[in-house]
Amino acid sequence: MMKRRLVFSTFLALGCALPLLIDAVPRVFAQQGRVDPAIYSGLRWRSIGPFRGGRVNGVSGVPGQPNTFYFGSVGGGVWKTTNAGRTWNPIFDSQPIASIGAIGVAPSNPNVVYVGTGEADMRSQISYGNGMYKSTDAGKTWTHIGLDNTRQIGRVLVDPQNPDVVFVAALGHVYGANPDRGVYRTRDGGATWQKVLFKGNDVGAIDLNFDPSTSQTIYASLWNTRRPPWSIYPPSYGPGSGLYKSTDGG
């Protein structure tokens, strides 16, 4: 969670300092791969709110729109800014679920936004979701598109070239065995889903990523974890956890 928050803040800070970075590019290459500290010496961390937004696990920028960002609060729905964080608007309040685990904006069509509900941050307080949602108008309206029983979703990954191809990492029920764990894929924008990676009722999926050179190569992180009622932070390294790879689009 903290890593994602830091990455989000860094993106915003870099956006404000873009002219400085462009001017400094030649100096970077001149030092044989070393980054000149002068490039980032003027950057400072700051909170950009909203101050009642709460904990955040899901964050996404928008390709081609450097001032537009979405974030999903673990108990407060989805929020959007179009001015690099100066103001934020809640855009998910009309839906029955407030816990957000992941957000994916289609790189080839920024109007298409996918939201996976149910935070997947295993901790003392955790809320569950009811599957996937989709917007085709940049968050103005939403449609529930299935995976109701996945409970907690850790990642939503949209194909860079095709907004209808989406992968979802479902952690599953945090308190018990759950057959809806694993990695899911849709090729029709969420009308149907296929489970493409499953290693048992105790092993969920927590993260996904494409190879930068081809979306046919996908990496998935599986996690065997459980939150029993008698322990807040139990061991979370059960059998089946690990990294998996597909070279044929899942």
PDB file of C-alpha atoms in Angstrom:
ATOM      1  CA  MET A   1       0.000   0.000   0.000  1.00  0.00           C
ATOM      2  CA  MET A   2       2.754   2.443   0.974  1.00  0.00           C
ATOM      3  CA  LYS A   3       4.726   1.671  -2.202  1.00  0.00           C
ATOM      4  CA  ARG A   4       1.719   2.472  -4.399  1.00  0.00           C
ATOM      5  CA  ARG A   5       1.086   5.698  -2.497  1.00  0.00           C
ATOM      6  CA  LEU A   6       4.713   6.771  -2.940  1.00  0.00           C
ATOM      7  CA  VAL A   7       4.623   6.003  -6.650  1.00  0.00           C
ATOM      8  CA  PHE A   8       1.429   8.038  -7.012  1.00  0.00           C
ATOM      9  CA  SER A   9       2.936  11.015  -5.203  1.00  0.00           C
ATOM     10  CA  THR A  10       6.092  10.757  -7.285  1.00  0.00           C
ATOM     11  CA  PHE A  11       4.079  10.855 -10.526  1.00  0.00           C
ATOM     12  CA  LEU A  12       2.339  14.030  -9.406  1.00  0.00           C
ATOM     13  CA  ALA A  13       5.577  15.658  -8.291  1.00  0.00           C
ATOM     14  CA  LEU A  14       7.310  14.777 -11.542  1.00  0.00           C
ATOM     15  CA  GLY A  15       4.406  16.210 -13.531  1.00  0.00           C
ATOM     16  CA  CYS A  16       4.904  19.574 -11.840  1.00  0.00           C
ATOM     17  CA  ALA A  17       8.651  19.480 -12.536  1.00  0.00           C
ATOM     18  CA  LEU A  18       8.476  18.221 -16.134  1.00  0.00           C
ATOM     19  CA  PRO A  19      10.218  21.210 -17.779  1.00  0.00           C
ATOM     20  CA  LEU A  20      13.148  20.845 -15.383  1.00  0.00           C
ATOM     21  CA  LEU A  21      13.414  17.140 -16.161  1.00  0.00           C
ATOM     22  CA  ILE A  22      13.348  17.660 -19.938  1.00  0.00           C
ATOM     23  CA  ASP A  23      16.149  20.223 -19.732  1.00  0.00           C
ATOM     24  CA  ALA A  24      18.194  17.857 -17.599  1.00  0.00           C
ATOM     25  CA  VAL A  25      17.948  14.785 -19.846  1.00  0.00           C
ATOM     26  CA  PRO A  26      21.278  15.432 -21.643  1.00  0.00           C
ATOM     27  CA  ARG A  27      23.066  15.629 -18.296  1.00  0.00           C
ATOM     28  CA  VAL A  28      21.654  12.269 -17.275  1.00  0.00           C
ATOM     29  CA  PHE A  29      23.047  10.493 -20.328  1.00  0.00           C
ATOM     30  CA  ALA A  30      26.334  12.376 -20.048  1.00  0.00           C
ATOM     31  CA  GLN A  31      27.006  10.722 -16.712  1.00  0.00           C
ATOM     32  CA  GLN A  32      26.853   7.183 -18.129  1.00  0.00           C
ATOM     33  CA  GLY A  33      23.560   6.168 -16.600  1.00  0.00           C
ATOM     34  CA  ARG A  34      23.951   7.975 -13.280  1.00  0.00           C
ATOM     35  CA  VAL A  35      21.161  10.342 -12.308  1.00  0.00           C
ATOM     36  CA  ASP A  36      22.294  13.867 -11.561  1.00  0.00           C
ATOM     37  CA  PRO A  37      20.963  14.745  -8.054  1.00  0.00           C
ATOM     38  CA  ALA A  38      20.248  18.273  -9.301  1.00  0.00           C
ATOM     39  CA  ILE A  39      17.356  16.871 -11.334  1.00  0.00           C
ATOM     40  CA  TYR A  40      15.293  15.940  -8.300  1.00  0.00           C
ATOM     41  CA  SER A  41      16.793  18.187  -5.608  1.00  0.00           C
ATOM     42  CA  GLY A  42      13.902  20.629  -5.933  1.00  0.00           C
ATOM     43  CA  LEU A  43      11.161  18.033  -5.437  1.00  0.00           C
ATOM     44  CA  ARG A  44       9.378  17.973  -2.078  1.00  0.00           C
ATOM     45  CA  TRP A  45       6.780  15.522  -0.714  1.00  0.00           C
ATOM     46  CA  ARG A  46       3.402  16.978   0.128  1.00  0.00           C
ATOM     47  CA  SER A  47      -0.074  15.683   0.840  1.00  0.00           C
ATOM     48  CA  ILE A  48      -2.513  16.414  -1.990  1.00  0.00           C
ATOM     49  CA  GLY A  49      -5.609  15.111  -0.199  1.00  0.00           C
ATOM     50  CA  PRO A  50      -8.475  14.635  -0.031  1.00  0.00           C
ATOM     51  CA  PHE A  51      -7.958  14.684   3.703  1.00  0.00           C
ATOM     52  CA  ARG A  52     -10.858  12.331   4.421  1.00  0.00           C
ATOM     53  CA  GLY A  53     -10.052   9.948   1.589  1.00  0.00           C
ATOM     54  CA  GLY A  54      -8.662   7.253   3.891  1.00  0.00           C
ATOM     55  CA  ARG A  55      -6.227   4.439   3.122  1.00  0.00           C
ATOM     56  CA  VAL A  56      -5.558   3.809  -0.563  1.00  0.00           C
ATOM     57  CA  ASN A  57      -4.548   0.616  -2.380  1.00  0.00           C
ATOM     58  CA  GLY A  58      -5.658   1.308  -5.960  1.00  0.00           C
ATOM     59  CA  VAL A  59      -4.224   4.207  -7.955  1.00  0.00           C
ATOM     60  CA  SER A  60      -4.092   4.911 -11.695  1.00  0.00           C
ATOM     61  CA  GLY A  61      -3.013   7.719 -13.941  1.00  0.00           C
ATOM     62  CA  VAL A  62      -4.373   8.249 -17.447  1.00  0.00           C
ATOM     63  CA  PRO A  63      -2.104   7.978 -20.505  1.00  0.00           C
ATOM     64  CA  GLY A  64      -2.037  11.252 -22.389  1.00  0.00           C
ATOM     65  CA  GLN A  65      -3.718  13.147 -19.532  1.00  0.00           C
ATOM     66  CA  PRO A  66      -0.956  14.093 -17.078  1.00  0.00           C
ATOM     67  CA  ASN A  67      -3.290  15.912 -14.689  1.00  0.00           C
ATOM     68  CA  THR A  68      -5.896  13.145 -14.385  1.00  0.00           C
ATOM     69  CA  PHE A  69      -5.697  10.464 -11.692  1.00  0.00           C
ATOM     70  CA  TYR A  70      -8.020   7.999  -9.987  1.00  0.00           C
ATOM     71  CA  PHE A  71      -7.658   6.455  -6.563  1.00  0.00           C
ATOM     72  CA  GLY A  72      -9.720   3.897  -4.708  1.00  0.00           C
ATOM     73  CA  SER A  73     -10.144   4.195  -0.967  1.00  0.00           C
ATOM     74  CA  VAL A  74     -10.414   0.967   1.015  1.00  0.00           C
ATOM     75  CA  GLY A  75     -13.639   2.274   2.551  1.00  0.00           C
ATOM     76  CA  GLY A  76     -14.594   5.371   0.592  1.00  0.00           C
ATOM     77  CA  GLY A  77     -15.118   4.474  -3.053  1.00  0.00           C
ATOM     78  CA  VAL A  78     -13.368   5.884  -6.117  1.00  0.00           C
ATOM     79  CA  TRP A  79     -12.131   9.472  -6.370  1.00  0.00           C
ATOM     80  CA  LYS A  80     -10.938  11.432  -9.412  1.00  0.00           C
ATOM     81  CA  THR A  81      -8.880  14.558 -10.046  1.00  0.00           C
ATOM     82  CA  THR A  82      -8.436  16.338 -13.362  1.00  0.00           C
ATOM     83  CA  ASN A  83      -6.118  19.045 -12.009  1.00  0.00           C
ATOM     84  CA  ALA A  84      -3.231  17.019 -10.565  1.00  0.00           C
ATOM     85  CA  GLY A  85      -4.749  16.734  -7.095  1.00  0.00           C
ATOM     86  CA  ARG A  86      -5.802  20.301  -6.370  1.00  0.00           C
ATOM     87  CA  THR A  87      -9.392  19.079  -6.098  1.00  0.00           C
ATOM     88  CA  TRP A  88     -10.897  15.578  -5.879  1.00  0.00           C
ATOM     89  CA  ASN A  89     -14.407  14.336  -6.621  1.00  0.00           C
ATOM     90  CA  PRO A  90     -15.998  11.100  -5.340  1.00  0.00           C
ATOM     91  CA  ILE A  91     -17.372   9.292  -8.398  1.00  0.00           C
ATOM     92  CA  PHE A  92     -18.495   5.921  -6.993  1.00  0.00           C
ATOM     93  CA  ASP A  93     -21.010   6.904  -4.312  1.00  0.00           C
ATOM     94  CA  SER A  94     -23.954   5.596  -6.318  1.00  0.00           C
ATOM     95  CA  GLN A  95     -22.679   2.015  -5.992  1.00  0.00           C
ATOM     96  CA  PRO A  96     -23.427  -0.369  -3.075  1.00  0.00           C
ATOM     97  CA  ILE A  97     -19.757  -1.135  -2.303  1.00  0.00           C
ATOM     98  CA  ALA A  98     -17.225   1.310  -0.838  1.00  0.00           C
ATOM     99  CA  SER A  99     -14.121  -0.893  -0.518  1.00  0.00           C
ATOM    100  CA  ILE A 100     -11.820  -0.569  -3.550  1.00  0.00           C
ATOM    101  CA  GLY A 101      -8.867  -2.850  -4.204  1.00  0.00           C
ATOM    102  CA  ALA A 102      -7.625  -1.922  -7.682  1.00  0.00           C
ATOM    103  CA  ILE A 103      -8.204   0.432 -10.630  1.00  0.00           C
ATOM    104  CA  GLY A 104      -7.254  -0.045 -14.279  1.00  0.00           C
ATOM    105  CA  VAL A 105      -7.602   2.594 -16.990  1.00  0.00           C
ATOM    106  CA  ALA A 106      -7.435   1.325 -20.584  1.00  0.00           C
ATOM    107  CA  PRO A 107      -4.291   2.824 -22.179  1.00  0.00           C
ATOM    108  CA  SER A 108      -5.891   2.719 -25.633  1.00  0.00           C
ATOM    109  CA  ASN A 109      -9.159   4.351 -24.506  1.00  0.00           C
ATOM    110  CA  PRO A 110      -9.007   6.538 -21.374  1.00  0.00           C
ATOM    111  CA  ASN A 111     -12.798   6.605 -21.121  1.00  0.00           C
ATOM    112  CA  VAL A 112     -12.767   2.913 -20.166  1.00  0.00           C
ATOM    113  CA  VAL A 113     -12.075   2.418 -16.463  1.00  0.00           C
ATOM    114  CA  TYR A 114     -12.230  -0.878 -14.561  1.00  0.00           C
ATOM    115  CA  VAL A 115     -12.543  -1.092 -10.771  1.00  0.00           C
ATOM    116  CA  GLY A 116     -11.950  -4.179  -8.654  1.00  0.00           C
ATOM    117  CA  THR A 117     -13.714  -3.996  -5.299  1.00  0.00           C
ATOM    118  CA  GLY A 118     -12.552  -5.349  -1.947  1.00  0.00           C
ATOM    119  CA  GLU A 119      -9.197  -4.232  -0.569  1.00  0.00           C
ATOM    120  CA  ALA A 120      -6.534  -6.951  -0.687  1.00  0.00           C
ATOM    121  CA  ASP A 121      -4.271  -5.475   1.989  1.00  0.00           C
ATOM    122  CA  MET A 122      -4.227  -8.199   4.661  1.00  0.00           C
ATOM    123  CA  ARG A 123      -4.421  -6.313   7.971  1.00  0.00           C
ATOM    124  CA  SER A 124      -6.428  -5.846  11.147  1.00  0.00           C
ATOM    125  CA  GLN A 125      -9.379  -4.094   9.474  1.00  0.00           C
ATOM    126  CA  ILE A 126     -10.438  -5.283   6.033  1.00  0.00           C
ATOM    127  CA  SER A 127     -13.630  -4.816   4.015  1.00  0.00           C
ATOM    128  CA  TYR A 128     -14.796  -7.069   1.191  1.00  0.00           C
ATOM    129  CA  GLY A 129     -16.165  -6.246  -2.240  1.00  0.00           C
ATOM    130  CA  ASN A 130     -18.600  -7.720  -4.744  1.00  0.00           C
ATOM    131  CA  GLY A 131     -16.482  -8.061  -7.879  1.00  0.00           C
ATOM    132  CA  MET A 132     -15.759  -5.864 -10.876  1.00  0.00           C
ATOM    133  CA  TYR A 133     -17.191  -2.587 -12.175  1.00  0.00           C
ATOM    134  CA  LYS A 134     -16.708  -0.791 -15.475  1.00  0.00           C
ATOM    135  CA  SER A 135     -17.185   2.747 -16.749  1.00  0.00           C
ATOM    136  CA  THR A 136     -17.112   3.721 -20.422  1.00  0.00           C
ATOM    137  CA  ASP A 137     -17.455   7.458 -19.797  1.00  0.00           C
ATOM    138  CA  ALA A 138     -14.409   8.146 -17.594  1.00  0.00           C
ATOM    139  CA  GLY A 139     -16.203   7.473 -14.311  1.00  0.00           C
ATOM    140  CA  LYS A 140     -19.494   9.274 -14.835  1.00  0.00           C
ATOM    141  CA  THR A 141     -21.538   6.042 -14.735  1.00  0.00           C
ATOM    142  CA  TRP A 142     -20.765   2.468 -13.691  1.00  0.00           C
ATOM    143  CA  THR A 143     -21.880  -1.070 -14.537  1.00  0.00           C
ATOM    144  CA  HIS A 144     -21.302  -4.149 -12.398  1.00  0.00           C
ATOM    145  CA  ILE A 145     -19.623  -6.777 -14.604  1.00  0.00           C
ATOM    146  CA  GLY A 146     -19.314  -9.881 -12.452  1.00  0.00           C
ATOM    147  CA  LEU A 147     -16.793 -11.815 -10.330  1.00  0.00           C
ATOM    148  CA  ASP A 148     -19.144 -11.249  -7.407  1.00  0.00           C
ATOM    149  CA  ASN A 149     -17.577 -13.839  -5.083  1.00  0.00           C
ATOM    150  CA  THR A 150     -13.910 -12.891  -5.486  1.00  0.00           C
ATOM    151  CA  ARG A 151     -14.260 -10.803  -2.318  1.00  0.00           C
ATOM    152  CA  GLN A 152     -10.823  -9.076  -2.443  1.00  0.00           C
ATOM    153  CA  ILE A 153      -9.156  -7.903  -5.685  1.00  0.00           C
ATOM    154  CA  GLY A 154      -5.496  -6.927  -5.666  1.00  0.00           C
ATOM    155  CA  ARG A 155      -4.874  -5.869  -9.275  1.00  0.00           C
ATOM    156  CA  VAL A 156      -6.667  -4.983 -12.495  1.00  0.00           C
ATOM    157  CA  LEU A 157      -4.531  -5.112 -15.645  1.00  0.00           C
ATOM    158  CA  VAL A 158      -5.850  -3.784 -18.979  1.00  0.00           C
ATOM    159  CA  ASP A 159      -4.230  -4.774 -22.269  1.00  0.00           C
ATOM    160  CA  PRO A 160      -2.371  -1.739 -23.719  1.00  0.00           C
ATOM    161  CA  GLN A 161      -3.893  -2.231 -27.186  1.00  0.00           C
ATOM    162  CA  ASN A 162      -7.341  -3.656 -26.458  1.00  0.00           C
ATOM    163  CA  PRO A 163      -9.635  -2.170 -23.769  1.00  0.00           C
ATOM    164  CA  ASP A 164     -11.782  -5.326 -23.814  1.00  0.00           C
ATOM    165  CA  VAL A 165      -8.944  -7.587 -22.651  1.00  0.00           C
ATOM    166  CA  VAL A 166      -8.522  -7.410 -18.872  1.00  0.00           C
ATOM    167  CA  PHE A 167      -6.827  -9.558 -16.246  1.00  0.00           C
ATOM    168  CA  VAL A 168      -7.866  -9.562 -12.586  1.00  0.00           C
ATOM    169  CA  ALA A 169      -5.917 -10.822  -9.576  1.00  0.00           C
ATOM    170  CA  ALA A 170      -8.455 -12.131  -7.031  1.00  0.00           C
ATOM    171  CA  LEU A 171      -7.184 -12.809  -3.519  1.00  0.00           C
ATOM    172  CA  GLY A 172     -10.492 -14.326  -2.419  1.00  0.00           C
ATOM    173  CA  HIS A 173     -12.135 -14.695   0.974  1.00  0.00           C
ATOM    174  CA  VAL A 174      -9.719 -13.569   3.700  1.00  0.00           C
ATOM    175  CA  TYR A 175     -11.255 -15.767   6.435  1.00  0.00           C
ATOM    176  CA  GLY A 176     -11.633 -19.103   4.666  1.00  0.00           C
ATOM    177  CA  ALA A 177     -11.062 -21.301   1.636  1.00  0.00           C
ATOM    178  CA  ASN A 178     -12.590 -19.855  -1.528  1.00  0.00           C
ATOM    179  CA  PRO A 179     -12.901 -21.432  -5.011  1.00  0.00           C
ATOM    180  CA  ASP A 180     -13.110 -17.982  -6.608  1.00  0.00           C
ATOM    181  CA  ARG A 181      -9.432 -17.199  -6.043  1.00  0.00           C
ATOM    182  CA  GLY A 182      -6.849 -16.816  -8.796  1.00  0.00           C
ATOM    183  CA  VAL A 183      -6.322 -14.900 -12.033  1.00  0.00           C
ATOM    184  CA  TYR A 184      -9.272 -14.135 -14.312  1.00  0.00           C
ATOM    185  CA  ARG A 185      -9.344 -12.899 -17.916  1.00  0.00           C
ATOM    186  CA  THR A 186     -12.035 -11.297 -20.043  1.00  0.00           C
ATOM    187  CA  ARG A 187     -11.789 -10.769 -23.790  1.00  0.00           C
ATOM    188  CA  ASP A 188     -15.133  -9.035 -24.195  1.00  0.00           C
ATOM    189  CA  GLY A 189     -14.938  -6.148 -21.760  1.00  0.00           C
ATOM    190  CA  GLY A 190     -16.298  -8.059 -18.782  1.00  0.00           C
ATOM    191  CA  ALA A 191     -19.335  -9.717 -20.389  1.00  0.00           C
ATOM    192  CA  THR A 192     -17.733 -13.101 -19.611  1.00  0.00           C
ATOM    193  CA  TRP A 193     -14.805 -14.177 -17.453  1.00  0.00           C
ATOM    194  CA  GLN A 194     -12.459 -17.158 -17.598  1.00  0.00           C
ATOM    195  CA  LYS A 195     -10.296 -18.336 -14.708  1.00  0.00           C
ATOM    196  CA  VAL A 196      -6.850 -18.743 -16.286  1.00  0.00           C
ATOM    197  CA  LEU A 197      -4.672 -19.401 -13.211  1.00  0.00           C
ATOM    198  CA  PHE A 198      -5.858 -21.336 -10.159  1.00  0.00           C
ATOM    199  CA  LYS A 199      -3.773 -23.270  -7.642  1.00  0.00           C
ATOM    200  CA  GLY A 200      -6.391 -24.205  -5.074  1.00  0.00           C
ATOM    201  CA  ASN A 201      -8.950 -22.793  -2.679  1.00  0.00           C
ATOM    202  CA  ASP A 202      -6.247 -21.484  -0.346  1.00  0.00           C
ATOM    203  CA  VAL A 203      -4.078 -19.646  -2.875  1.00  0.00           C
ATOM    204  CA  GLY A 204      -5.182 -16.241  -4.160  1.00  0.00           C
ATOM    205  CA  ALA A 205      -3.694 -13.811  -6.675  1.00  0.00           C
ATOM    206  CA  ILE A 206      -2.372 -10.481  -5.467  1.00  0.00           C
ATOM    207  CA  ASP A 207      -0.529  -8.826  -8.374  1.00  0.00           C
ATOM    208  CA  LEU A 208      -0.129  -8.873 -12.187  1.00  0.00           C
ATOM    209  CA  ASN A 209       1.994  -7.202 -14.824  1.00  0.00           C
ATOM    210  CA  PHE A 210       2.746  -7.367 -18.541  1.00  0.00           C
ATOM    211  CA  ASP A 211       6.155  -7.642 -20.124  1.00  0.00           C
ATOM    212  CA  PRO A 212       6.721  -4.071 -21.430  1.00  0.00           C
ATOM    213  CA  SER A 213       7.473  -5.399 -24.904  1.00  0.00           C
ATOM    214  CA  THR A 214       4.418  -7.662 -25.305  1.00  0.00           C
ATOM    215  CA  SER A 215       1.113  -8.174 -23.535  1.00  0.00           C
ATOM    216  CA  GLN A 216       1.289 -11.859 -24.418  1.00  0.00           C
ATOM    217  CA  THR A 217       3.796 -12.274 -21.594  1.00  0.00           C
ATOM    218  CA  ILE A 218       2.153 -11.876 -18.194  1.00  0.00           C
ATOM    219  CA  TYR A 219       3.536 -12.278 -14.678  1.00  0.00           C
ATOM    220  CA  ALA A 220       1.258 -13.181 -11.777  1.00  0.00           C
ATOM    221  CA  SER A 221       1.981 -13.264  -8.066  1.00  0.00           C
ATOM    222  CA  LEU A 222       0.019 -15.810  -6.022  1.00  0.00           C
ATOM    223  CA  TRP A 223      -0.338 -15.608  -2.252  1.00  0.00           C
ATOM    224  CA  ASN A 224      -1.449 -18.184   0.271  1.00  0.00           C
ATOM    225  CA  THR A 225      -2.667 -16.072   3.168  1.00  0.00           C
ATOM    226  CA  ARG A 226      -5.460 -16.212   5.708  1.00  0.00           C
ATOM    227  CA  ARG A 227      -6.827 -13.893   8.381  1.00  0.00           C
ATOM    228  CA  PRO A 228      -8.149 -16.182  11.164  1.00  0.00           C
ATOM    229  CA  PRO A 229     -10.443 -14.600  13.753  1.00  0.00           C
ATOM    230  CA  TRP A 230      -7.910 -15.166  16.541  1.00  0.00           C
ATOM    231  CA  SER A 231      -4.917 -13.455  14.881  1.00  0.00           C
ATOM    232  CA  ILE A 232      -4.606 -10.024  13.298  1.00  0.00           C
ATOM    233  CA  TYR A 233      -1.330 -10.563  11.430  1.00  0.00           C
ATOM    234  CA  PRO A 234      -0.793 -14.310  10.919  1.00  0.00           C
ATOM    235  CA  PRO A 235       2.021 -15.884   8.876  1.00  0.00           C
ATOM    236  CA  SER A 236       1.261 -15.365   5.192  1.00  0.00           C
ATOM    237  CA  TYR A 237       3.642 -17.664   3.344  1.00  0.00           C
ATOM    238  CA  GLY A 238       1.668 -20.853   2.852  1.00  0.00           C
ATOM    239  CA  PRO A 239       2.396 -23.403   0.094  1.00  0.00           C
ATOM    240  CA  GLY A 240       1.580 -22.306  -3.427  1.00  0.00           C
ATOM    241  CA  SER A 241       2.704 -18.708  -3.018  1.00  0.00           C
ATOM    242  CA  GLY A 242       5.064 -17.455  -5.688  1.00  0.00           C
ATOM    243  CA  LEU A 243       5.556 -15.983  -9.127  1.00  0.00           C
ATOM    244  CA  TYR A 244       3.987 -17.448 -12.282  1.00  0.00           C
ATOM    245  CA  LYS A 245       4.516 -16.573 -15.962  1.00  0.00           C
ATOM    246  CA  SER A 246       2.471 -16.952 -19.124  1.00  0.00           C
ATOM    247  CA  THR A 247       3.882 -16.410 -22.622  1.00  0.00           C
ATOM    248  CA  ASP A 248       0.625 -16.993 -24.510  1.00  0.00           C
ATOM    249  CA  GLY A 249      -1.679 -14.278 -23.199  1.00  0.00           C
ATOM    250  CA  GLY A 250      -2.760 -16.237 -20.136  1.00  0.00           C
TER     251      GLY A 250
END
